[in-house]
PDB file of C-alpha atoms in Angstrom:
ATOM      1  CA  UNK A   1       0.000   0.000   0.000  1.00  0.00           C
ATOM      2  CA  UNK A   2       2.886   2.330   0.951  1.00  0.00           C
ATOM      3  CA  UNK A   3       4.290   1.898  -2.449  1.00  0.00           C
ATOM      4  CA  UNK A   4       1.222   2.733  -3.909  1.00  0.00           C
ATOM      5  CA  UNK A   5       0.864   5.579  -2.163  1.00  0.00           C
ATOM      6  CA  UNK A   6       3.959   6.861  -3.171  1.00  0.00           C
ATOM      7  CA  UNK A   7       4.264   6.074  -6.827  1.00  0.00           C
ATOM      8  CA  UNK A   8       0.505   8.024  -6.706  1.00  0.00           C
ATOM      9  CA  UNK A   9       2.359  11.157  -5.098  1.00  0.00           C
ATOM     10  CA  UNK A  10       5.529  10.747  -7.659  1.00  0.00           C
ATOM     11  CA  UNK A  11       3.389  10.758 -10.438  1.00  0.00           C
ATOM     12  CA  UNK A  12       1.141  13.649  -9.258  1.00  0.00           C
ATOM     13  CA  UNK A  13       4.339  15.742  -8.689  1.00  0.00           C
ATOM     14  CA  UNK A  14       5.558  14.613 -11.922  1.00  0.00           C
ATOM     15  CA  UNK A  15       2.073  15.826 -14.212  1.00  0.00           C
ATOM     16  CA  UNK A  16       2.403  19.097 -11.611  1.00  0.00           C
ATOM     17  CA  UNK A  17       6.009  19.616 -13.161  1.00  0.00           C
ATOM     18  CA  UNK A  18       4.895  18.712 -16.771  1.00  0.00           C
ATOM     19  CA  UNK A  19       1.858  21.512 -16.197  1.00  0.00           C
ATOM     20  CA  UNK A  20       4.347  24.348 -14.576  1.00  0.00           C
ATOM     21  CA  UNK A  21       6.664  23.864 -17.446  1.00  0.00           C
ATOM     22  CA  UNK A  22       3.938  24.463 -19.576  1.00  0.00           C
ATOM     23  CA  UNK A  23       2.977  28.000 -17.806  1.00  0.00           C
ATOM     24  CA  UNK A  24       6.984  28.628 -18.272  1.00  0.00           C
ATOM     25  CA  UNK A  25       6.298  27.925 -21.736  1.00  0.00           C
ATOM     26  CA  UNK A  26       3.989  30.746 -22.075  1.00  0.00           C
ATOM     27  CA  UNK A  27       4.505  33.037 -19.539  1.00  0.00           C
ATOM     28  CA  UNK A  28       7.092  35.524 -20.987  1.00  0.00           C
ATOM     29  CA  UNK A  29       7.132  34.061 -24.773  1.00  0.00           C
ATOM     30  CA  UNK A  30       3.786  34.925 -26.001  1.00  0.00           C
ATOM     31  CA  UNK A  31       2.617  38.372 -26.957  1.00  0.00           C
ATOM     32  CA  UNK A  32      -0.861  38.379 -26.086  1.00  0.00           C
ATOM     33  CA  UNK A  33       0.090  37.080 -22.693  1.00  0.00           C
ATOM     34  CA  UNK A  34       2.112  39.884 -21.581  1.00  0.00           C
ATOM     35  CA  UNK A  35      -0.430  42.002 -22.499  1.00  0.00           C
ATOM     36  CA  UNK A  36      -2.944  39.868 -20.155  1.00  0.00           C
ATOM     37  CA  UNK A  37      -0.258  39.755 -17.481  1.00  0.00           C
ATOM     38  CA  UNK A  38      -0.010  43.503 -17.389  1.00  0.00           C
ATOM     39  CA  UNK A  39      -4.024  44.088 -17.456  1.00  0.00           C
ATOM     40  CA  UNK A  40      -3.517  41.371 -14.142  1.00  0.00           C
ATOM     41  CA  UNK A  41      -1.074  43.941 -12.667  1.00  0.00           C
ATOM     42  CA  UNK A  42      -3.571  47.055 -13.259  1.00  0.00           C
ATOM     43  CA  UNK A  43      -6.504  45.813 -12.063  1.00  0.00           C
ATOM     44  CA  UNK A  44      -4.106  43.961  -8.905  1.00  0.00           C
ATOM     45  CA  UNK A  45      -3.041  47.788  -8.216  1.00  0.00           C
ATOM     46  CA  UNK A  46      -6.663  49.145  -8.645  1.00  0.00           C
ATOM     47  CA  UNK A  47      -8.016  47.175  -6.048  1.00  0.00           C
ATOM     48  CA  UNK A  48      -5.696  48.085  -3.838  1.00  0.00           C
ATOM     49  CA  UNK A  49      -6.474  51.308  -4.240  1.00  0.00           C
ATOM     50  CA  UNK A  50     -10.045  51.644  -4.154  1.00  0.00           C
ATOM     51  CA  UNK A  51     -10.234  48.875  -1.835  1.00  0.00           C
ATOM     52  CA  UNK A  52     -12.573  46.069  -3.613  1.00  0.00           C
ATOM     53  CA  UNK A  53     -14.706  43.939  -1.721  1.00  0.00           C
ATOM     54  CA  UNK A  54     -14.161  40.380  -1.490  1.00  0.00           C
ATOM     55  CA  UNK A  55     -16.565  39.689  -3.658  1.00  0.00           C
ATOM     56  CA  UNK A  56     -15.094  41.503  -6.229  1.00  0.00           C
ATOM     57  CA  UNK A  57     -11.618  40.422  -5.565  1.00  0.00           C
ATOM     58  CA  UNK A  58     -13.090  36.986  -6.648  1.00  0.00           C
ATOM     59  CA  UNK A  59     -15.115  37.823 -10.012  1.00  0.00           C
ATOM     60  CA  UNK A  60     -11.488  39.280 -10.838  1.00  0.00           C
ATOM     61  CA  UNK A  61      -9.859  36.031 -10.114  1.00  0.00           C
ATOM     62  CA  UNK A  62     -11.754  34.228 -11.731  1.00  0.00           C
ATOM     63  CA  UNK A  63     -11.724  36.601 -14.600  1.00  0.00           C
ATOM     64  CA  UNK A  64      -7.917  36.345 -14.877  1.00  0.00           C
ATOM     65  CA  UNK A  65      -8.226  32.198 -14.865  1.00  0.00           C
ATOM     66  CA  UNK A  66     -10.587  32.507 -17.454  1.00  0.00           C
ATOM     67  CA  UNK A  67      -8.584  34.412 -19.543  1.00  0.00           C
ATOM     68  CA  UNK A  68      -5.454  33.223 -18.666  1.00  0.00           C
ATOM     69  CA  UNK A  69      -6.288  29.938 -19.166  1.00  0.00           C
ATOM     70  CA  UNK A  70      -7.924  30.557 -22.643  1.00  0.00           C
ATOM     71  CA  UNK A  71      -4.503  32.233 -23.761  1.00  0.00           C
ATOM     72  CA  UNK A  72      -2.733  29.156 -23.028  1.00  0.00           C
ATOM     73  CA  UNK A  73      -5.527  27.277 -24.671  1.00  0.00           C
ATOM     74  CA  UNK A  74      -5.036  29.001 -27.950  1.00  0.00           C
ATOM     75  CA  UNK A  75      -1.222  28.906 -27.808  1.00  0.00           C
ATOM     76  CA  UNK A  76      -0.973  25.374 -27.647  1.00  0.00           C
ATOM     77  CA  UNK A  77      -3.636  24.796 -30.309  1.00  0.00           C
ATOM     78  CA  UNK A  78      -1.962  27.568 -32.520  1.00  0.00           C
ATOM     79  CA  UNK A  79       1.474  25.522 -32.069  1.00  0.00           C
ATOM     80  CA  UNK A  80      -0.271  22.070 -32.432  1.00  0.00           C
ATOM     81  CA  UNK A  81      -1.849  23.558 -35.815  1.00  0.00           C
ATOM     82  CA  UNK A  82       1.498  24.907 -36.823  1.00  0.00           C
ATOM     83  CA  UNK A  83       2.857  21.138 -36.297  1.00  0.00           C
ATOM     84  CA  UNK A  84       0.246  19.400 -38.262  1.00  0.00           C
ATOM     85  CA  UNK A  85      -0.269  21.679 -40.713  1.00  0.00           C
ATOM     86  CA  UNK A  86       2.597  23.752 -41.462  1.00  0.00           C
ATOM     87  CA  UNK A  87       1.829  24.927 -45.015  1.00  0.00           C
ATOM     88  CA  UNK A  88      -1.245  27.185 -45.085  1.00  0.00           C
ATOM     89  CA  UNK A  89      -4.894  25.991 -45.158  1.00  0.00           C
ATOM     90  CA  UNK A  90      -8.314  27.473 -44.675  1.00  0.00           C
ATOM     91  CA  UNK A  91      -9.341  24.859 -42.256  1.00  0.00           C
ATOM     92  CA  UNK A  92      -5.916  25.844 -39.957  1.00  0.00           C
ATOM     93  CA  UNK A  93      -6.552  29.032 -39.831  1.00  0.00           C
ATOM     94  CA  UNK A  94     -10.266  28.488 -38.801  1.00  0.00           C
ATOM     95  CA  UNK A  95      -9.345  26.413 -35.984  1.00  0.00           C
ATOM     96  CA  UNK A  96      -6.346  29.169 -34.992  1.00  0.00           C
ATOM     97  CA  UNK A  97      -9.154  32.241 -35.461  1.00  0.00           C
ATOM     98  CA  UNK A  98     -11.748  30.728 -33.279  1.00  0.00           C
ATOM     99  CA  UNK A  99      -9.080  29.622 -30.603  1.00  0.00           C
ATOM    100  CA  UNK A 100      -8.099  33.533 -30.377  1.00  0.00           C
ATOM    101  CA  UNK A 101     -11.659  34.470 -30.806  1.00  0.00           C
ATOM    102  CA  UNK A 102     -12.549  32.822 -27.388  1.00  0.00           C
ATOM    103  CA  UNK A 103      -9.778  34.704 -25.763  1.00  0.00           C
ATOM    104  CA  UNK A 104     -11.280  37.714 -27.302  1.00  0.00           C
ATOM    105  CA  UNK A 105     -14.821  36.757 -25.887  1.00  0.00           C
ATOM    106  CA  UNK A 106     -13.361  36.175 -22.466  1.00  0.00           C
ATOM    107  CA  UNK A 107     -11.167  39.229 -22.541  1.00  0.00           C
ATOM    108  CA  UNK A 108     -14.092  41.440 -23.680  1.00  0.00           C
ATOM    109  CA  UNK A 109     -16.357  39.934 -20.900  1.00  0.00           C
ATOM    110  CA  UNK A 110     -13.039  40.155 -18.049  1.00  0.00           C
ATOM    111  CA  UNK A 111     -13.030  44.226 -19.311  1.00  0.00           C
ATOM    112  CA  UNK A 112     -16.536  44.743 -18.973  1.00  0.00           C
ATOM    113  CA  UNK A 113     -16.227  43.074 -15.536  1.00  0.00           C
ATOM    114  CA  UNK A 114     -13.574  45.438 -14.465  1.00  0.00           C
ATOM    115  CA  UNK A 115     -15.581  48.510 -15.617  1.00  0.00           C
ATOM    116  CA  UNK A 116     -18.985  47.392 -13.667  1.00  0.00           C
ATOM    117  CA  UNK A 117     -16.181  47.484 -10.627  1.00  0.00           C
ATOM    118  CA  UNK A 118     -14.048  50.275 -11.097  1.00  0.00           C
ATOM    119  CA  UNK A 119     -15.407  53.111 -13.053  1.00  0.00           C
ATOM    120  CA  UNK A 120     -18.361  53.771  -9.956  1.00  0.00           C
ATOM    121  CA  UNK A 121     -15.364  53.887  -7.643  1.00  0.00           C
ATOM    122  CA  UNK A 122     -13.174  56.012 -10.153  1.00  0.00           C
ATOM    123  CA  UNK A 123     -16.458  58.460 -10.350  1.00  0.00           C
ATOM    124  CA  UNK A 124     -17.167  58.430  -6.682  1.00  0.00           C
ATOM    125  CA  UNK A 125     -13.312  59.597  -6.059  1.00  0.00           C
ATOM    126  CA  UNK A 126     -13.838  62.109  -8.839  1.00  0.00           C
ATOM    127  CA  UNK A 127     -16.788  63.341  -6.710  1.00  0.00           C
ATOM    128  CA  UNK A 128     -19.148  62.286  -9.724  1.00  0.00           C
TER     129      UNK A 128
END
């Protein structure tokens, strides 16, 4: 049983490696995701300042997994596309469009988000 046990844990650590090599992978190299990571940062800051309830602390977290998560999404279907289909077809660049279209989506959804919860707070500090 003990062995069991642990072989269970080594291979649990192992997929946890496998995944936070994959957020290495993206983190840093892709475009879009630096631009994501600094919209993180902003809205991080802005709730510090106007002090955000818990509540919204949460509907931000969850709207940086979303979109986070999405980005990595399309990266690793845009490289798996590039890898099965490396000369140019309508059908690749389909799949790739609608990947980056659901980041879009989210992205567009995470922004509206952030205006619901900071623009009253920016107007009530403005004395508006």
């Amino acid at each position: 049983i003990c062995r069991i046990i642990f072989y269970s844990m080594k291979a649990r650590l192992r997929s946890f490696g496998y995944a936070m090599n994959g957020i290495r992978l993206v983190f840093g190299k892709e475009p879009n995701m630096n631009i994501h990571l600094v919209f993180v940062v902003l809205v991080v800051v802005c709730g510090f300042i106007f002090h955000i309830s818990i509540t919204e602390w949460i509907v931000c977290a969850l709207c940086f997994g979303l979109v986070i998560s999405l980005e990595m999404v399309n990266s690793a279907l845009e490289r798996l596309v590039n890898m099965v289909s490396p000369e140019r077809q309508p059908q690749a660049g389909a799949i790739k469009d609608i990947a980056a279209g659901a980041v879009l989506v989210a992205a567009i959804c995470a922004a509206i988000v952030g205006l619901v919860i900071f623009v009253p707070k920016g107007l009530a500090v403005l004395g508006l």
